[in-house]
mmCIF file of C-alpha atoms and ligand atoms in Angstrom:
data_model
loop_
_atom_site.group_PDB
_atom_site.id
_atom_site.type_symbol
_atom_site.label_atom_id
_atom_site.label_comp_id
_atom_site.label_asym_id
_atom_site.label_seq_id
_atom_site.Cartn_x
_atom_site.Cartn_y
_atom_site.Cartn_z
ATOM 1 C CA MET A 1056 68.264 82.969 148.873
ATOM 2 C CA LEU A 1057 69.872 80.724 146.212
ATOM 3 C CA SER A 1058 73.003 82.113 144.495
ATOM 4 C CA ILE A 1059 74.949 80.253 141.728
ATOM 5 C CA LYS A 1060 78.149 81.765 140.434
ATOM 6 C CA GLY A 1061 80.349 80.527 137.685
ATOM 7 C CA LEU A 1062 79.209 76.985 137.933
ATOM 8 C CA HIS A 1063 80.902 74.318 135.906
ATOM 9 C CA VAL A 1064 80.010 70.709 135.511
ATOM 10 C CA ARG A 1065 81.790 68.157 133.417
ATOM 11 C CA TYR A 1066 80.788 64.562 132.569
ATOM 12 C CA GLY A 1067 84.129 63.188 131.313
ATOM 13 C CA ALA A 1068 84.676 64.892 127.979
ATOM 14 C CA ILE A 1069 81.190 66.595 128.038
ATOM 15 C CA HIS A 1070 81.249 70.176 129.481
ATOM 16 C CA ALA A 1071 77.585 70.277 130.521
ATOM 17 C CA LEU A 1072 77.671 73.678 132.410
ATOM 18 C CA LYS A 1073 80.091 76.347 131.391
ATOM 19 C CA GLY A 1074 80.012 79.063 134.041
ATOM 20 C CA ILE A 1075 76.321 79.501 135.059
ATOM 21 C CA ASP A 1076 75.275 82.450 137.046
ATOM 22 C CA LEU A 1077 71.802 82.317 138.452
ATOM 23 C CA GLU A 1078 69.963 83.839 141.487
ATOM 24 C CA VAL A 1079 66.488 82.954 143.160
ATOM 25 C CA GLY A 1080 65.226 85.560 145.507
ATOM 26 C CA GLU A 1081 62.855 84.872 148.488
ATOM 27 C CA GLY A 1082 59.314 84.032 147.320
ATOM 28 C CA GLU A 1083 60.332 84.230 143.599
ATOM 29 C CA ILE A 1084 59.445 81.844 140.788
ATOM 30 C CA VAL A 1085 62.393 81.601 138.474
ATOM 31 C CA ALA A 1086 62.006 79.744 135.164
ATOM 32 C CA VAL A 1087 64.921 77.930 133.530
ATOM 33 C CA ILE A 1088 64.154 77.061 129.910
ATOM 34 C CA GLY A 1089 66.196 75.553 127.121
ATOM 35 C CA SER A 1090 66.264 72.850 124.597
ATOM 36 C CA ASN A 1091 67.051 69.126 125.199
ATOM 37 C CA GLY A 1092 70.498 68.653 126.520
ATOM 38 C CA ALA A 1093 71.091 72.302 127.389
ATOM 39 C CA GLY A 1094 71.962 71.464 130.914
ATOM 40 C CA LYS A 1095 68.897 72.222 132.970
ATOM 41 C CA THR A 1096 68.660 69.042 134.878
ATOM 42 C CA THR A 1097 72.387 69.134 135.624
ATOM 43 C CA LEU A 1098 71.853 72.621 137.036
ATOM 44 C CA LEU A 1099 69.177 71.287 139.572
ATOM 45 C CA GLN A 1100 71.156 68.376 140.474
ATOM 46 C CA SER A 1101 74.217 70.517 141.175
ATOM 47 C CA VAL A 1102 72.111 72.449 143.682
ATOM 48 C CA LEU A 1103 71.007 69.334 145.432
ATOM 49 C CA GLY A 1104 74.512 67.755 145.568
ATOM 50 C CA LEU A 1105 73.667 64.959 143.046
ATOM 51 C CA VAL A 1106 76.473 65.882 140.708
ATOM 52 C CA LYS A 1107 79.742 67.335 141.688
ATOM 53 C CA PRO A 1108 80.640 70.715 140.138
ATOM 54 C CA GLY A 1109 84.097 71.200 138.710
ATOM 55 C CA GLY A 1110 83.991 74.884 139.595
ATOM 56 C CA GLY A 1111 82.032 77.845 140.926
ATOM 57 C CA THR A 1112 79.955 78.365 144.018
ATOM 58 C CA VAL A 1113 76.366 77.484 145.043
ATOM 59 C CA THR A 1114 75.102 79.225 148.321
ATOM 60 C CA PHE A 1115 71.729 78.792 149.957
ATOM 61 C CA GLU A 1116 70.712 81.410 152.508
ATOM 62 C CA GLY A 1117 74.369 82.506 152.547
ATOM 63 C CA LYS A 1118 75.682 78.915 153.249
ATOM 64 C CA ASP A 1119 77.971 77.167 150.833
ATOM 65 C CA ILE A 1120 76.223 74.033 149.891
ATOM 66 C CA ILE A 1121 78.575 72.596 147.333
ATOM 67 C CA GLY A 1122 79.849 69.281 148.603
ATOM 68 C CA LEU A 1123 76.894 68.702 150.886
ATOM 69 C CA SER A 1124 74.866 65.536 150.373
ATOM 70 C CA ALA A 1125 71.359 65.643 149.032
ATOM 71 C CA SER A 1126 69.876 64.765 152.350
ATOM 72 C CA ARG A 1127 71.861 67.591 154.091
ATOM 73 C CA THR A 1128 70.768 70.125 151.549
ATOM 74 C CA SER A 1129 67.167 68.966 151.849
ATOM 75 C CA ASN A 1130 67.444 69.423 155.655
ATOM 76 C CA LEU A 1131 68.392 73.011 155.077
ATOM 77 C CA GLY A 1132 65.033 73.440 153.195
ATOM 78 C CA VAL A 1133 65.676 72.471 149.563
ATOM 79 C CA SER A 1134 63.418 69.935 147.854
ATOM 80 C CA LEU A 1135 63.695 68.539 144.366
ATOM 81 C CA VAL A 1136 60.774 67.131 142.369
ATOM 82 C CA PRO A 1137 62.658 65.214 139.717
ATOM 83 C CA GLU A 1138 61.736 64.671 136.123
ATOM 84 C CA GLY A 1139 59.668 61.615 135.538
ATOM 85 C CA ARG A 1140 57.553 61.611 138.632
ATOM 86 C CA GLU A 1141 59.383 59.073 140.846
ATOM 87 C CA VAL A 1142 56.650 57.754 143.129
ATOM 88 C CA PHE A 1143 57.161 54.531 145.271
ATOM 89 C CA GLY A 1144 54.918 52.451 142.897
ATOM 90 C CA THR A 1145 54.052 49.629 145.120
ATOM 91 C CA LEU A 1146 53.154 51.856 148.133
ATOM 92 C CA SER A 1147 49.844 53.594 148.622
ATOM 93 C CA VAL A 1148 49.233 57.295 148.181
ATOM 94 C CA LEU A 1149 49.197 57.644 152.049
ATOM 95 C CA GLU A 1150 52.559 55.695 152.377
ATOM 96 C CA ASN A 1151 54.221 57.806 149.678
ATOM 97 C CA LEU A 1152 53.087 60.911 151.735
ATOM 98 C CA ARG A 1153 54.521 59.491 154.909
ATOM 99 C CA MET A 1154 57.851 58.904 153.231
ATOM 100 C CA GLY A 1155 58.023 62.671 152.444
ATOM 101 C CA LEU A 1156 57.621 63.553 156.168
ATOM 102 C CA LYS A 1157 59.904 60.846 157.401
ATOM 103 C CA GLN A 1158 62.694 61.849 155.201
ATOM 104 C CA LYS A 1159 62.602 65.321 156.708
ATOM 105 C CA ILE A 1160 62.208 64.719 160.445
ATOM 106 C CA GLY A 1161 62.910 61.063 161.077
ATOM 107 C CA SER A 1162 59.974 59.546 162.990
ATOM 108 C CA VAL A 1163 56.476 61.016 162.398
ATOM 109 C CA SER A 1164 53.660 61.297 165.036
ATOM 110 C CA ARG A 1165 50.242 60.354 164.037
ATOM 111 C CA ALA A 1166 48.932 63.842 164.844
ATOM 112 C CA GLN A 1167 51.708 65.465 162.815
ATOM 113 C CA PHE A 1168 50.911 63.352 159.919
ATOM 114 C CA ASP A 1169 47.274 63.983 159.918
ATOM 115 C CA LYS A 1170 47.728 67.689 160.036
ATOM 116 C CA GLU A 1171 49.926 67.610 157.082
ATOM 117 C CA LEU A 1172 47.567 65.228 155.211
ATOM 118 C CA GLU A 1173 44.724 67.675 155.714
ATOM 119 C CA LEU A 1174 46.715 70.376 153.862
ATOM 120 C CA VAL A 1175 47.579 67.929 151.026
ATOM 121 C CA PHE A 1176 44.006 66.780 150.570
ATOM 122 C CA GLU A 1177 42.703 70.268 150.689
ATOM 123 C CA ARG A 1178 44.942 71.140 147.799
ATOM 124 C CA PHE A 1179 44.426 67.980 145.879
ATOM 125 C CA PRO A 1180 40.985 66.427 146.709
ATOM 126 C CA ARG A 1181 41.686 63.741 144.025
ATOM 127 C CA LEU A 1182 44.561 62.287 146.134
ATOM 128 C CA HIS A 1183 42.099 61.973 149.013
ATOM 129 C CA GLU A 1184 39.829 59.763 146.898
ATOM 130 C CA ARG A 1185 42.762 57.649 145.923
ATOM 131 C CA ARG A 1186 44.580 57.575 149.261
ATOM 132 C CA HIS A 1187 44.616 53.801 149.542
ATOM 133 C CA GLN A 1188 45.420 53.193 145.837
ATOM 134 C CA LEU A 1189 48.923 51.954 144.936
ATOM 135 C CA ALA A 1190 50.846 54.920 143.440
ATOM 136 C CA PHE A 1191 51.737 52.980 140.178
ATOM 137 C CA THR A 1192 48.130 52.728 139.398
ATOM 138 C CA LEU A 1193 47.583 56.526 139.396
ATOM 139 C CA SER A 1194 47.366 58.614 136.226
ATOM 140 C CA GLY A 1195 50.420 60.729 135.281
ATOM 141 C CA GLY A 1196 48.750 63.925 136.541
ATOM 142 C CA GLU A 1197 47.942 62.162 139.897
ATOM 143 C CA GLN A 1198 51.456 61.006 140.173
ATOM 144 C CA GLN A 1199 52.718 64.488 139.588
ATOM 145 C CA MET A 1200 50.224 65.778 142.409
ATOM 146 C CA LEU A 1201 51.643 63.137 144.678
ATOM 147 C CA VAL A 1202 55.294 63.878 144.083
ATOM 148 C CA LEU A 1203 54.618 67.674 144.412
ATOM 149 C CA SER A 1204 52.683 67.047 147.699
ATOM 150 C CA ARG A 1205 55.365 64.694 148.986
ATOM 151 C CA ALA A 1206 57.986 67.368 148.454
ATOM 152 C CA MET A 1207 55.876 70.092 150.094
ATOM 153 C CA ILE A 1208 55.053 68.066 153.140
ATOM 154 C CA SER A 1209 58.673 68.503 154.218
ATOM 155 C CA LYS A 1210 57.997 72.304 154.131
ATOM 156 C CA PRO A 1211 60.836 73.279 151.901
ATOM 157 C CA LYS A 1212 61.909 77.053 151.594
ATOM 158 C CA LEU A 1213 63.122 76.394 148.031
ATOM 159 C CA LEU A 1214 61.407 73.919 145.620
ATOM 160 C CA LEU A 1215 63.333 72.734 142.560
ATOM 161 C CA LEU A 1216 60.964 71.432 139.753
ATOM 162 C CA ASP A 1217 62.184 69.488 136.825
ATOM 163 C CA GLU A 1218 59.696 69.468 133.921
ATOM 164 C CA PRO A 1219 56.585 69.138 135.856
ATOM 165 C CA SER A 1220 54.526 69.286 132.758
ATOM 166 C CA LEU A 1221 56.286 66.311 131.049
ATOM 167 C CA GLY A 1222 53.776 63.920 129.338
ATOM 168 C CA LEU A 1223 50.707 65.533 130.964
ATOM 169 C CA ALA A 1224 47.400 66.580 129.323
ATOM 170 C CA PRO A 1225 47.068 70.376 128.917
ATOM 171 C CA ILE A 1226 44.139 70.589 131.540
ATOM 172 C CA ILE A 1227 46.370 68.755 134.103
ATOM 173 C CA VAL A 1228 49.323 71.024 133.116
ATOM 174 C CA ASN A 1229 47.188 74.088 133.963
ATOM 175 C CA GLU A 1230 46.359 72.577 137.394
ATOM 176 C CA ILE A 1231 49.955 71.839 138.253
ATOM 177 C CA PHE A 1232 51.074 75.338 137.250
ATOM 178 C CA ALA A 1233 48.268 76.883 139.214
ATOM 179 C CA THR A 1234 49.403 74.992 142.225
ATOM 180 C CA ILE A 1235 52.912 76.070 141.693
ATOM 181 C CA SER A 1236 51.706 79.788 141.605
ATOM 182 C CA GLU A 1237 49.865 79.150 144.823
ATOM 183 C CA LEU A 1238 52.853 77.621 146.572
ATOM 184 C CA SER A 1239 54.757 80.780 145.568
ATOM 185 C CA ARG A 1240 52.117 82.961 147.100
ATOM 186 C CA GLU A 1241 52.368 80.919 150.237
ATOM 187 C CA GLY A 1242 56.170 82.076 150.375
ATOM 188 C CA VAL A 1243 57.917 79.008 148.827
ATOM 189 C CA SER A 1244 60.683 80.106 146.441
ATOM 190 C CA ILE A 1245 60.726 78.044 143.310
ATOM 191 C CA LEU A 1246 63.251 77.145 140.450
ATOM 192 C CA LEU A 1247 61.158 75.812 137.697
ATOM 193 C CA VAL A 1248 62.883 73.919 134.787
ATOM 194 C CA GLU A 1249 60.552 73.593 131.843
ATOM 195 C CA GLN A 1250 60.494 72.808 128.146
ATOM 196 C CA MET A 1251 57.105 74.519 128.001
ATOM 197 C CA ALA A 1252 58.798 77.946 127.946
ATOM 198 C CA HIS A 1253 55.646 80.010 127.404
ATOM 199 C CA LYS A 1254 53.745 78.391 130.347
ATOM 200 C CA ALA A 1255 56.732 78.551 132.610
ATOM 201 C CA LEU A 1256 57.471 82.317 131.886
ATOM 202 C CA SER A 1257 53.760 83.118 132.284
ATOM 203 C CA ILE A 1258 53.855 82.215 136.009
ATOM 204 C CA ALA A 1259 57.526 83.209 136.631
ATOM 205 C CA GLY A 1260 58.830 86.544 137.727
ATOM 206 C CA ARG A 1261 62.214 86.077 135.988
ATOM 207 C CA GLY A 1262 63.609 83.651 133.571
ATOM 208 C CA TYR A 1263 66.901 82.215 132.338
ATOM 209 C CA VAL A 1264 67.448 80.670 128.876
ATOM 210 C CA ILE A 1265 70.119 77.960 129.065
ATOM 211 C CA ASP A 1266 71.779 77.081 125.704
ATOM 212 C CA ASN A 1267 74.624 74.498 125.546
ATOM 213 C CA GLY A 1268 75.647 74.847 129.050
ATOM 214 C CA THR A 1269 75.601 78.767 129.219
ATOM 215 C CA VAL A 1270 73.090 81.383 130.051
ATOM 216 C CA ALA A 1271 72.018 82.670 126.653
ATOM 217 C CA MET A 1272 69.399 85.263 127.965
ATOM 218 C CA HIS A 1273 67.871 86.186 131.225
ATOM 219 C CA GLY A 1274 65.595 88.912 132.738
ATOM 220 C CA PRO A 1275 62.018 89.658 133.778
ATOM 221 C CA ALA A 1276 59.792 86.882 132.418
ATOM 222 C CA ALA A 1277 57.531 89.446 130.761
ATOM 223 C CA ALA A 1278 60.555 90.892 128.819
ATOM 224 C CA LEU A 1279 61.621 87.470 127.785
ATOM 225 C CA LEU A 1280 58.149 86.672 126.428
ATOM 226 C CA GLY A 1281 58.170 89.859 124.435
ATOM 227 C CA ASP A 1282 61.740 89.333 123.051
ATOM 228 C CA GLU A 1283 61.787 88.434 119.319
ATOM 229 C CA ARG A 1284 64.967 86.331 119.535
ATOM 230 C CA MET A 1285 63.655 84.510 122.366
ATOM 231 C CA ILE A 1286 60.456 83.709 120.711
ATOM 232 C CA LYS A 1287 62.019 82.634 117.444
ATOM 233 C CA VAL A 1288 64.865 80.589 118.766
ATOM 234 C CA TYR A 1289 63.474 79.157 122.071
ATOM 235 C CA LEU A 1290 59.761 79.088 121.661
ATOM 236 C CA GLY A 1291 60.117 77.707 118.104
ATOM 237 C CA VAL A 1292 57.621 80.403 116.750
ATOM 238 C CA HIS A 1293 58.464 81.992 113.489
HETATM 239 P P1 ATP B 2557 66.446 67.552 128.882
HETATM 240 O O1 ATP B 2557 65.520 68.737 128.676
HETATM 241 O O2 ATP B 2557 66.550 66.705 127.662
HETATM 242 O O3 ATP B 2557 66.173 66.756 130.111
HETATM 243 P P2 ATP B 2557 68.712 69.048 130.030
HETATM 244 O O4 ATP B 2557 68.648 70.459 129.661
HETATM 245 O O5 ATP B 2557 68.034 68.748 131.332
HETATM 246 O O6 ATP B 2557 67.974 68.151 128.867
HETATM 247 P P3 ATP B 2557 70.866 67.642 130.943
HETATM 248 O O7 ATP B 2557 70.214 66.424 131.281
HETATM 249 O O8 ATP B 2557 71.445 68.495 132.162
HETATM 250 O O9 ATP B 2557 70.105 68.486 129.969
HETATM 251 O O10 ATP B 2557 72.250 67.236 130.200
HETATM 252 C C1 ATP B 2557 73.277 68.135 129.759
HETATM 253 C C2 ATP B 2557 74.269 67.488 128.976
HETATM 254 O O11 ATP B 2557 75.064 66.615 129.697
HETATM 255 C C3 ATP B 2557 73.775 66.656 127.884
HETATM 256 O O12 ATP B 2557 74.664 66.696 126.740
HETATM 257 C C4 ATP B 2557 73.786 65.199 128.427
HETATM 258 O O13 ATP B 2557 73.979 64.217 127.396
HETATM 259 C C5 ATP B 2557 74.951 65.297 129.409
HETATM 260 N N1 ATP B 2557 74.801 64.420 130.483
HETATM 261 C C6 ATP B 2557 73.785 64.499 131.453
HETATM 262 N N2 ATP B 2557 74.025 63.613 132.441
HETATM 263 C C7 ATP B 2557 75.012 62.896 132.097
HETATM 264 C C8 ATP B 2557 75.738 61.692 132.658
HETATM 265 N N3 ATP B 2557 75.365 61.218 133.835
HETATM 266 N N4 ATP B 2557 76.885 61.241 132.005
HETATM 267 C C9 ATP B 2557 77.345 61.827 130.873
HETATM 268 N N5 ATP B 2557 76.675 62.925 130.305
HETATM 269 C C10 ATP B 2557 75.597 63.427 130.897
#
């Protein structure tokens, strides 16, 4: 579904990605782990056309998507949930969700919106209770539920998630990860960037360890979790 080959990205003198190869198959959860500054966010941004690669190819469902704008890539069925939970703070939960649908299909009929809302609130009853609340007043976990729902409302085939656990309490992290697994069971393919390597690999089918702009290791998630070098170097366990 997503195929990245030989991807290079430079920011001036900084060579952030040095020939990355990565694949996401249909319905797969693929985890990308690695330390701060390894190049994980740059990788997601390259897929969505937010940074311009200096070499390599990115294809989605066989179509070359390098050079496409983020909105065109999103119209092909790729959604990014960026790091830092970017909600529209002064808009209500309902208005935030409406933005998600509008971005995808332009104008939104009331009936269409209501149908999508039902699905969102079934998944996250807490968002229903807070539907008229301004987004900036939500807790971190609720904001993550909102950005995830906003991305899902546009019915992506491939969801790119950048550090969904960042700054959240463990119990909320579990809830978010359970939702990610559920989305995958519903057929959405997922590329999950996470610092919480153990958690990410526990729901992923396969994983890639990015180190200083290159793929240091990759393979089935279970094999990575059982790999001594991976545990020592990247999970910080000795
Ligand atoms: P983190 O986990 O800390 O978010 P990351 O793995 O997502 O890190 P990136 O944000 O992709 O890493 O950054 C990779 C490298 O590129 C880093 O050295 C970073 O300083 C550099 N970099 C990222 N964005 C820019 C930019 N806009 N201009 C210059 N350098 C950048």
